[in-house]
Structures are given as structure tokens and as C-alpha cells.
Amino acid sequence: MNFVSPTNAEELFGDAFFGAAAIEQAFGASIPEPLPPIPFSADVLQETAAQGWMLVYRTPTLAGVPFTIAAASERFPELFDARFLRQVGYQLKDEWGILLEPLAHTETPRAGWALVTKRVLPATRNRSYHEQTQILERWSEPWRKQGLVASRRLAVEAVYDCILAFRSRGERLLEREWDWSASSTLDGGYLNVGGFTPQGLQIFSYSAAVRHGALGICPQLTVAA
């Protein structure tokens, strides 16, 4: 496969291209260049760009520091809704907050390029977690035939993408939606990220049976190993 250069990819995606320059602008830290080649075909890039997707490079560390939800909330407190960081409670626990979860201090983005939808997939709204997964499986079939993997993001990847887009482009992703992630909590809930209003990003954990009209999946595409 002929790789598409970052310059050509940026021409395709415009402000929806998030490479080294956007990362440095958003996080104030440079990353080693050149970045790995963009692993998607020109046809896939053209199709997803036309549909309004974003092309993101993620790194698990910035300036030698792991990028975790806890580290991000400490570095950018104004971008998180402080009401929901600690001791807020939810359906499975009377007292819960994302910063009380061990994975908030350990989970980091998976390194590499990803194609991501900016909005949740409409068919996954108002569905249980497992129903969403089944819908994602059916939706992803055309992509699988091209050697691509369609999946949920990790919660920390959704946080990374939201901060990256806001601090480099001034764009609020997931302002009125929540992306139900692949990250599970100690008691078996699944983290969702969204509600990114001027009050800040919200992170909740729901049991798999929960459903509501603003909760869905922002699918991402990566290349099969």
C-alpha cells in the first residue's frame, strides 16, 4: 500500500487532522518526529474525510509523563467538570468519582494513528452497552473487509481527543453527547465521556443495562495488527 503523507492527509482533513503540530499546541509538548506512517489507504482517508471524521495521532506519554485521566485533570483542571471528579455517586455506588478509579491513574492512550467519528453513531443511541456492541459489529463489516478494526475508544483516548481538539482548534467535541468507552471500572461498569460544555468534560460510569438518547459510540478505525 502506498502511504499518504501527513501533508496530503492534512490537506484532506483540514482542521480535523491532528498530528505533531496540533499535539504540541494542545499539550505544550513536542513528540519525536517523524511520526509513524499513516497506515490508511488513500481511499479510506478520502471517504472518512468526506464524512467528517478526524484523523488523530495519539501518544501514551507527553514529555516523558504518562497521559492519564488523572494527569490530564491536574494539568487542565478548567477542562473538567469538577463536580464529577470525586464522590458524586452513581447507580452502582453511593460514592464514586473517576479519580477514585485506579485506571484513571494507569490507563494511557494506545500509540498510533486512528480515524474517529466526531459524533456518536446514531444507531447506538438509547441502547444498552451490549446492544451497542452488536450494532458496532454489524456497522464495521465493510471496514473489516479492508483490513481495518472498528472499536470503541478507551476513556482516556476520548479525553485525549477532546482536549486535543479544544486546545488546538477551539472545537468542543461531545458537547451534548457521551461516548461509551471500552474502559471498565472495578465494579463492572463502563466509563463514558462527554457533556463537554464550558463547565468542563464529564466522565461517568454506567452499568451495561443503562441507555439514554445522548449515549452512544464514537467508533474509531485502526489497522489490524
PDB file of C-alpha atoms in Angstrom:
ATOM      1  CA  MET A   1       0.000   0.000   0.000  1.00  0.00           C
ATOM      2  CA  ASN A   2       1.213   3.485  -0.825  1.00  0.00           C
ATOM      3  CA  PHE A   3       1.220   5.594   2.306  1.00  0.00           C
ATOM      4  CA  VAL A   4      -0.357   9.043   2.299  1.00  0.00           C
ATOM      5  CA  SER A   5       1.983  11.718   3.628  1.00  0.00           C
ATOM      6  CA  PRO A   6       0.964  13.830   6.635  1.00  0.00           C
ATOM      7  CA  THR A   7       0.942  16.881   4.353  1.00  0.00           C
ATOM      8  CA  ASN A   8      -1.523  15.271   1.961  1.00  0.00           C
ATOM      9  CA  ALA A   9      -3.612  13.925   4.834  1.00  0.00           C
ATOM     10  CA  GLU A  10      -3.806  17.399   6.343  1.00  0.00           C
ATOM     11  CA  GLU A  11      -4.988  18.763   3.004  1.00  0.00           C
ATOM     12  CA  LEU A  12      -7.768  16.167   3.036  1.00  0.00           C
ATOM     13  CA  PHE A  13      -8.874  16.620   6.643  1.00  0.00           C
ATOM     14  CA  GLY A  14      -8.076  20.282   7.232  1.00  0.00           C
ATOM     15  CA  ASP A  15      -8.778  21.198  10.858  1.00  0.00           C
ATOM     16  CA  ALA A  16      -9.769  17.586  11.523  1.00  0.00           C
ATOM     17  CA  PHE A  17      -6.130  16.487  11.130  1.00  0.00           C
ATOM     18  CA  PHE A  18      -4.330  16.206  14.466  1.00  0.00           C
ATOM     19  CA  GLY A  19      -0.649  15.494  14.019  1.00  0.00           C
ATOM     20  CA  ALA A  20       2.534  16.667  15.704  1.00  0.00           C
ATOM     21  CA  ALA A  21       1.826  20.406  15.403  1.00  0.00           C
ATOM     22  CA  ALA A  22      -1.638  20.096  16.946  1.00  0.00           C
ATOM     23  CA  ILE A  23      -0.280  17.932  19.767  1.00  0.00           C
ATOM     24  CA  GLU A  24       2.402  20.492  20.587  1.00  0.00           C
ATOM     25  CA  GLN A  25      -0.121  23.331  20.509  1.00  0.00           C
ATOM     26  CA  ALA A  26      -2.626  21.475  22.687  1.00  0.00           C
ATOM     27  CA  PHE A  27      -0.330  19.916  25.233  1.00  0.00           C
ATOM     28  CA  GLY A  28       2.737  22.136  25.144  1.00  0.00           C
ATOM     29  CA  ALA A  29       4.992  19.165  24.486  1.00  0.00           C
ATOM     30  CA  SER A  30       6.718  18.079  21.305  1.00  0.00           C
ATOM     31  CA  ILE A  31       6.820  14.445  20.251  1.00  0.00           C
ATOM     32  CA  PRO A  32       9.593  12.704  18.326  1.00  0.00           C
ATOM     33  CA  GLU A  33       9.346  13.116  14.579  1.00  0.00           C
ATOM     34  CA  PRO A  34       8.877  11.820  12.026  1.00  0.00           C
ATOM     35  CA  LEU A  35       5.700  10.176  13.233  1.00  0.00           C
ATOM     36  CA  PRO A  36       4.977   6.632  12.054  1.00  0.00           C
ATOM     37  CA  PRO A  37       3.464   6.469   8.558  1.00  0.00           C
ATOM     38  CA  ILE A  38      -0.285   6.967   8.328  1.00  0.00           C
ATOM     39  CA  PRO A  39      -1.457   3.360   7.864  1.00  0.00           C
ATOM     40  CA  PHE A  40      -4.708   4.001   5.976  1.00  0.00           C
ATOM     41  CA  SER A  41      -5.186   3.856   2.228  1.00  0.00           C
ATOM     42  CA  ALA A  42      -5.925   6.987   0.233  1.00  0.00           C
ATOM     43  CA  ASP A  43      -9.435   5.671  -0.474  1.00  0.00           C
ATOM     44  CA  VAL A  44     -10.208   5.187   3.224  1.00  0.00           C
ATOM     45  CA  LEU A  45      -8.845   8.621   4.082  1.00  0.00           C
ATOM     46  CA  GLN A  46     -10.859  10.280   1.330  1.00  0.00           C
ATOM     47  CA  GLU A  47     -14.059   8.514   2.378  1.00  0.00           C
ATOM     48  CA  THR A  48     -13.744   9.289   6.081  1.00  0.00           C
ATOM     49  CA  ALA A  49     -12.638  12.877   5.489  1.00  0.00           C
ATOM     50  CA  ALA A  50     -15.702  13.418   3.302  1.00  0.00           C
ATOM     51  CA  GLN A  51     -17.880  12.059   6.126  1.00  0.00           C
ATOM     52  CA  GLY A  52     -16.421  14.493   8.663  1.00  0.00           C
ATOM     53  CA  TRP A  53     -14.212  12.108  10.618  1.00  0.00           C
ATOM     54  CA  MET A  54     -10.974  13.197  12.263  1.00  0.00           C
ATOM     55  CA  LEU A  55      -7.500  11.713  11.885  1.00  0.00           C
ATOM     56  CA  VAL A  56      -5.655  11.672  15.205  1.00  0.00           C
ATOM     57  CA  TYR A  57      -2.183  10.658  16.296  1.00  0.00           C
ATOM     58  CA  ARG A  58      -2.122   9.533  19.917  1.00  0.00           C
ATOM     59  CA  THR A  59       0.820   9.082  22.215  1.00  0.00           C
ATOM     60  CA  PRO A  60       0.783   7.422  25.646  1.00  0.00           C
ATOM     61  CA  THR A  61       3.298   9.891  27.086  1.00  0.00           C
ATOM     62  CA  LEU A  62       3.977  13.601  26.752  1.00  0.00           C
ATOM     63  CA  ALA A  63       7.336  14.999  27.827  1.00  0.00           C
ATOM     64  CA  GLY A  64       8.033  11.661  29.475  1.00  0.00           C
ATOM     65  CA  VAL A  65       4.864  11.773  31.594  1.00  0.00           C
ATOM     66  CA  PRO A  66       2.112   9.184  31.043  1.00  0.00           C
ATOM     67  CA  PHE A  67      -1.080  10.754  29.722  1.00  0.00           C
ATOM     68  CA  THR A  68      -3.762   9.540  32.128  1.00  0.00           C
ATOM     69  CA  ILE A  69      -7.162  10.937  33.045  1.00  0.00           C
ATOM     70  CA  ALA A  70      -5.805  11.900  36.460  1.00  0.00           C
ATOM     71  CA  ALA A  71      -2.782  13.657  34.960  1.00  0.00           C
ATOM     72  CA  ALA A  72      -4.960  15.472  32.427  1.00  0.00           C
ATOM     73  CA  SER A  73      -7.392  16.667  35.101  1.00  0.00           C
ATOM     74  CA  GLU A  74      -4.484  18.017  37.122  1.00  0.00           C
ATOM     75  CA  ARG A  75      -2.830  19.681  34.123  1.00  0.00           C
ATOM     76  CA  PHE A  76      -6.049  21.117  32.652  1.00  0.00           C
ATOM     77  CA  PRO A  77      -8.485  21.470  35.581  1.00  0.00           C
ATOM     78  CA  GLU A  78     -10.544  24.067  33.738  1.00  0.00           C
ATOM     79  CA  LEU A  79     -11.443  21.453  31.100  1.00  0.00           C
ATOM     80  CA  PHE A  80     -13.059  19.044  33.579  1.00  0.00           C
ATOM     81  CA  ASP A  81     -16.347  19.420  35.409  1.00  0.00           C
ATOM     82  CA  ALA A  82     -15.058  19.309  38.985  1.00  0.00           C
ATOM     83  CA  ARG A  83     -18.466  18.272  40.310  1.00  0.00           C
ATOM     84  CA  PHE A  84     -17.992  14.795  38.890  1.00  0.00           C
ATOM     85  CA  LEU A  85     -14.359  14.019  39.650  1.00  0.00           C
ATOM     86  CA  ARG A  86     -14.834  12.702  43.195  1.00  0.00           C
ATOM     87  CA  GLN A  87     -17.559  11.419  45.492  1.00  0.00           C
ATOM     88  CA  VAL A  88     -20.540  12.016  43.245  1.00  0.00           C
ATOM     89  CA  GLY A  89     -22.137   8.576  43.330  1.00  0.00           C
ATOM     90  CA  TYR A  90     -23.951   6.741  40.535  1.00  0.00           C
ATOM     91  CA  GLN A  91     -26.169   3.745  40.015  1.00  0.00           C
ATOM     92  CA  LEU A  92     -23.744   1.107  41.247  1.00  0.00           C
ATOM     93  CA  LYS A  93     -22.155   3.036  44.116  1.00  0.00           C
ATOM     94  CA  ASP A  94     -23.258   5.718  46.548  1.00  0.00           C
ATOM     95  CA  GLU A  95     -19.829   7.323  46.445  1.00  0.00           C
ATOM     96  CA  TRP A  96     -17.868   7.309  43.221  1.00  0.00           C
ATOM     97  CA  GLY A  97     -15.742   9.621  41.139  1.00  0.00           C
ATOM     98  CA  ILE A  98     -13.442   8.930  38.216  1.00  0.00           C
ATOM     99  CA  LEU A  99     -10.358   9.898  40.213  1.00  0.00           C
ATOM    100  CA  LEU A 100     -11.172   7.121  42.701  1.00  0.00           C
ATOM    101  CA  GLU A 101     -10.781   4.531  39.932  1.00  0.00           C
ATOM    102  CA  PRO A 102      -7.276   3.015  39.594  1.00  0.00           C
ATOM    103  CA  LEU A 103      -7.452   3.121  35.794  1.00  0.00           C
ATOM    104  CA  ALA A 104      -7.697   6.922  35.931  1.00  0.00           C
ATOM    105  CA  HIS A 105      -4.092   6.810  37.108  1.00  0.00           C
ATOM    106  CA  THR A 106      -2.809   3.993  34.882  1.00  0.00           C
ATOM    107  CA  GLU A 107      -4.673   3.822  31.554  1.00  0.00           C
ATOM    108  CA  THR A 108      -2.945   5.644  28.683  1.00  0.00           C
ATOM    109  CA  PRO A 109      -3.829   6.071  25.000  1.00  0.00           C
ATOM    110  CA  ARG A 110      -2.648   3.403  22.609  1.00  0.00           C
ATOM    111  CA  ALA A 111       0.078   4.846  20.414  1.00  0.00           C
ATOM    112  CA  GLY A 112      -0.610   5.411  16.745  1.00  0.00           C
ATOM    113  CA  TRP A 113      -2.974   6.872  14.189  1.00  0.00           C
ATOM    114  CA  ALA A 114      -6.738   6.481  14.464  1.00  0.00           C
ATOM    115  CA  LEU A 115      -9.694   7.620  12.409  1.00  0.00           C
ATOM    116  CA  VAL A 116     -12.521   8.705  14.711  1.00  0.00           C
ATOM    117  CA  THR A 117     -16.064   9.944  14.250  1.00  0.00           C
ATOM    118  CA  LYS A 118     -16.755  13.278  15.917  1.00  0.00           C
ATOM    119  CA  ARG A 119     -20.364  12.356  16.735  1.00  0.00           C
ATOM    120  CA  VAL A 120     -21.781   9.208  18.247  1.00  0.00           C
ATOM    121  CA  LEU A 121     -23.124   6.682  15.767  1.00  0.00           C
ATOM    122  CA  PRO A 122     -26.885   7.402  15.620  1.00  0.00           C
ATOM    123  CA  ALA A 123     -27.879   3.725  15.664  1.00  0.00           C
ATOM    124  CA  THR A 124     -26.112   3.238  19.024  1.00  0.00           C
ATOM    125  CA  ARG A 125     -28.123   5.878  20.876  1.00  0.00           C
ATOM    126  CA  ASN A 126     -30.569   4.729  23.536  1.00  0.00           C
ATOM    127  CA  ARG A 127     -29.158   1.199  23.517  1.00  0.00           C
ATOM    128  CA  SER A 128     -27.619  -0.918  26.250  1.00  0.00           C
ATOM    129  CA  TYR A 129     -23.862  -1.433  26.179  1.00  0.00           C
ATOM    130  CA  HIS A 130     -24.132  -4.924  24.709  1.00  0.00           C
ATOM    131  CA  GLU A 131     -26.710  -3.855  22.130  1.00  0.00           C
ATOM    132  CA  GLN A 132     -24.345  -1.081  21.084  1.00  0.00           C
ATOM    133  CA  THR A 133     -21.550  -3.618  20.671  1.00  0.00           C
ATOM    134  CA  GLN A 134     -23.708  -5.750  18.379  1.00  0.00           C
ATOM    135  CA  ILE A 135     -24.600  -2.703  16.285  1.00  0.00           C
ATOM    136  CA  LEU A 136     -20.923  -1.758  16.050  1.00  0.00           C
ATOM    137  CA  GLU A 137     -20.086  -5.267  14.852  1.00  0.00           C
ATOM    138  CA  ARG A 138     -22.597  -5.049  12.007  1.00  0.00           C
ATOM    139  CA  TRP A 139     -21.633  -1.486  11.131  1.00  0.00           C
ATOM    140  CA  SER A 140     -17.933  -2.383  10.960  1.00  0.00           C
ATOM    141  CA  GLU A 141     -18.236  -5.201   8.420  1.00  0.00           C
ATOM    142  CA  PRO A 142     -17.304  -3.088   5.336  1.00  0.00           C
ATOM    143  CA  TRP A 143     -14.263  -1.757   7.172  1.00  0.00           C
ATOM    144  CA  ARG A 144     -13.133  -5.224   8.251  1.00  0.00           C
ATOM    145  CA  LYS A 145     -13.049  -6.257   4.597  1.00  0.00           C
ATOM    146  CA  GLN A 146     -10.412  -3.552   4.127  1.00  0.00           C
ATOM    147  CA  GLY A 147      -8.262  -4.876   6.969  1.00  0.00           C
ATOM    148  CA  LEU A 148      -9.427  -2.286   9.486  1.00  0.00           C
ATOM    149  CA  VAL A 149     -10.579  -2.699  13.073  1.00  0.00           C
ATOM    150  CA  ALA A 150     -13.604  -0.725  14.270  1.00  0.00           C
ATOM    151  CA  SER A 151     -13.778  -0.371  18.030  1.00  0.00           C
ATOM    152  CA  ARG A 152     -14.754   1.751  20.981  1.00  0.00           C
ATOM    153  CA  ARG A 153     -12.175   4.182  22.297  1.00  0.00           C
ATOM    154  CA  LEU A 154     -10.638   3.817  25.717  1.00  0.00           C
ATOM    155  CA  ALA A 155     -11.947   6.506  28.064  1.00  0.00           C
ATOM    156  CA  VAL A 156      -8.528   8.138  28.200  1.00  0.00           C
ATOM    157  CA  GLU A 157      -8.442   8.242  24.387  1.00  0.00           C
ATOM    158  CA  ALA A 158     -11.756  10.095  24.322  1.00  0.00           C
ATOM    159  CA  VAL A 159     -10.362  12.551  26.889  1.00  0.00           C
ATOM    160  CA  TYR A 160      -7.154  12.947  24.859  1.00  0.00           C
ATOM    161  CA  ASP A 161      -9.110  13.622  21.660  1.00  0.00           C
ATOM    162  CA  CYS A 162     -11.415  16.154  23.334  1.00  0.00           C
ATOM    163  CA  ILE A 163      -8.552  18.110  24.875  1.00  0.00           C
ATOM    164  CA  LEU A 164      -6.539  17.942  21.652  1.00  0.00           C
ATOM    165  CA  ALA A 165      -9.398  19.302  19.539  1.00  0.00           C
ATOM    166  CA  PHE A 166     -10.318  22.020  22.011  1.00  0.00           C
ATOM    167  CA  ARG A 167      -6.844  23.340  22.777  1.00  0.00           C
ATOM    168  CA  SER A 168      -5.579  23.201  19.193  1.00  0.00           C
ATOM    169  CA  ARG A 169      -8.761  24.119  17.275  1.00  0.00           C
ATOM    170  CA  GLY A 170     -11.166  25.585  19.828  1.00  0.00           C
ATOM    171  CA  GLU A 171     -13.637  22.801  18.987  1.00  0.00           C
ATOM    172  CA  ARG A 172     -15.735  21.144  21.680  1.00  0.00           C
ATOM    173  CA  LEU A 173     -16.333  17.510  20.818  1.00  0.00           C
ATOM    174  CA  LEU A 174     -19.098  15.621  22.637  1.00  0.00           C
ATOM    175  CA  GLU A 175     -20.695  18.808  23.909  1.00  0.00           C
ATOM    176  CA  ARG A 176     -24.154  17.240  24.160  1.00  0.00           C
ATOM    177  CA  GLU A 177     -23.274  13.569  23.782  1.00  0.00           C
ATOM    178  CA  TRP A 178     -21.423  10.879  25.710  1.00  0.00           C
ATOM    179  CA  ASP A 179     -19.120   8.272  24.181  1.00  0.00           C
ATOM    180  CA  TRP A 180     -19.463   4.922  25.985  1.00  0.00           C
ATOM    181  CA  SER A 181     -15.932   3.608  26.086  1.00  0.00           C
ATOM    182  CA  ALA A 182     -14.195   0.238  26.279  1.00  0.00           C
ATOM    183  CA  SER A 183     -12.837   1.078  29.756  1.00  0.00           C
ATOM    184  CA  SER A 184     -14.424  -0.851  32.616  1.00  0.00           C
ATOM    185  CA  THR A 185     -14.439   0.087  36.298  1.00  0.00           C
ATOM    186  CA  LEU A 186     -13.670  -2.101  39.290  1.00  0.00           C
ATOM    187  CA  ASP A 187     -17.329  -2.931  39.840  1.00  0.00           C
ATOM    188  CA  GLY A 188     -18.081  -3.805  36.227  1.00  0.00           C
ATOM    189  CA  GLY A 189     -19.404  -0.502  34.932  1.00  0.00           C
ATOM    190  CA  TYR A 190     -18.180   1.155  31.737  1.00  0.00           C
ATOM    191  CA  LEU A 191     -16.855   4.696  31.545  1.00  0.00           C
ATOM    192  CA  ASN A 192     -18.472   7.263  29.306  1.00  0.00           C
ATOM    193  CA  VAL A 193     -17.007  10.636  28.379  1.00  0.00           C
ATOM    194  CA  GLY A 194     -18.836  13.723  27.157  1.00  0.00           C
ATOM    195  CA  GLY A 195     -21.029  16.630  28.179  1.00  0.00           C
ATOM    196  CA  PHE A 196     -18.112  18.892  27.245  1.00  0.00           C
ATOM    197  CA  THR A 197     -19.814  22.225  27.919  1.00  0.00           C
ATOM    198  CA  PRO A 198     -17.996  25.307  29.258  1.00  0.00           C
ATOM    199  CA  GLN A 199     -18.354  23.709  32.710  1.00  0.00           C
ATOM    200  CA  GLY A 200     -15.939  21.024  31.590  1.00  0.00           C
ATOM    201  CA  LEU A 201     -15.738  17.430  30.472  1.00  0.00           C
ATOM    202  CA  GLN A 202     -17.804  14.874  32.374  1.00  0.00           C
ATOM    203  CA  ILE A 203     -16.825  11.257  32.996  1.00  0.00           C
ATOM    204  CA  PHE A 204     -19.323   8.771  34.398  1.00  0.00           C
ATOM    205  CA  SER A 205     -19.579   5.021  34.857  1.00  0.00           C
ATOM    206  CA  TYR A 206     -22.765   3.173  33.956  1.00  0.00           C
ATOM    207  CA  SER A 207     -23.827  -0.424  34.243  1.00  0.00           C
ATOM    208  CA  ALA A 208     -24.208  -2.175  30.901  1.00  0.00           C
ATOM    209  CA  ALA A 209     -28.017  -2.012  31.108  1.00  0.00           C
ATOM    210  CA  VAL A 210     -28.233   1.801  31.113  1.00  0.00           C
ATOM    211  CA  ARG A 211     -29.470   3.576  27.996  1.00  0.00           C
ATOM    212  CA  HIS A 212     -30.340   7.129  27.029  1.00  0.00           C
ATOM    213  CA  GLY A 213     -30.655   9.160  23.866  1.00  0.00           C
ATOM    214  CA  ALA A 214     -27.335  11.014  24.133  1.00  0.00           C
ATOM    215  CA  LEU A 215     -25.238   7.952  24.997  1.00  0.00           C
ATOM    216  CA  GLY A 216     -23.620   6.032  22.149  1.00  0.00           C
ATOM    217  CA  ILE A 217     -20.359   5.048  20.485  1.00  0.00           C
ATOM    218  CA  CYS A 218     -17.904   7.240  18.599  1.00  0.00           C
ATOM    219  CA  PRO A 219     -16.318   4.461  16.537  1.00  0.00           C
ATOM    220  CA  GLN A 220     -12.646   4.533  15.720  1.00  0.00           C
ATOM    221  CA  LEU A 221     -10.774   2.744  12.966  1.00  0.00           C
ATOM    222  CA  THR A 222      -7.286   1.359  13.376  1.00  0.00           C
ATOM    223  CA  VAL A 223      -5.265  -1.096  11.315  1.00  0.00           C
ATOM    224  CA  ALA A 224      -5.353  -4.770  12.243  1.00  0.00           C
ATOM    225  CA  ALA A 225      -2.064  -5.961  13.676  1.00  0.00           C
TER     226      ALA A 225
END
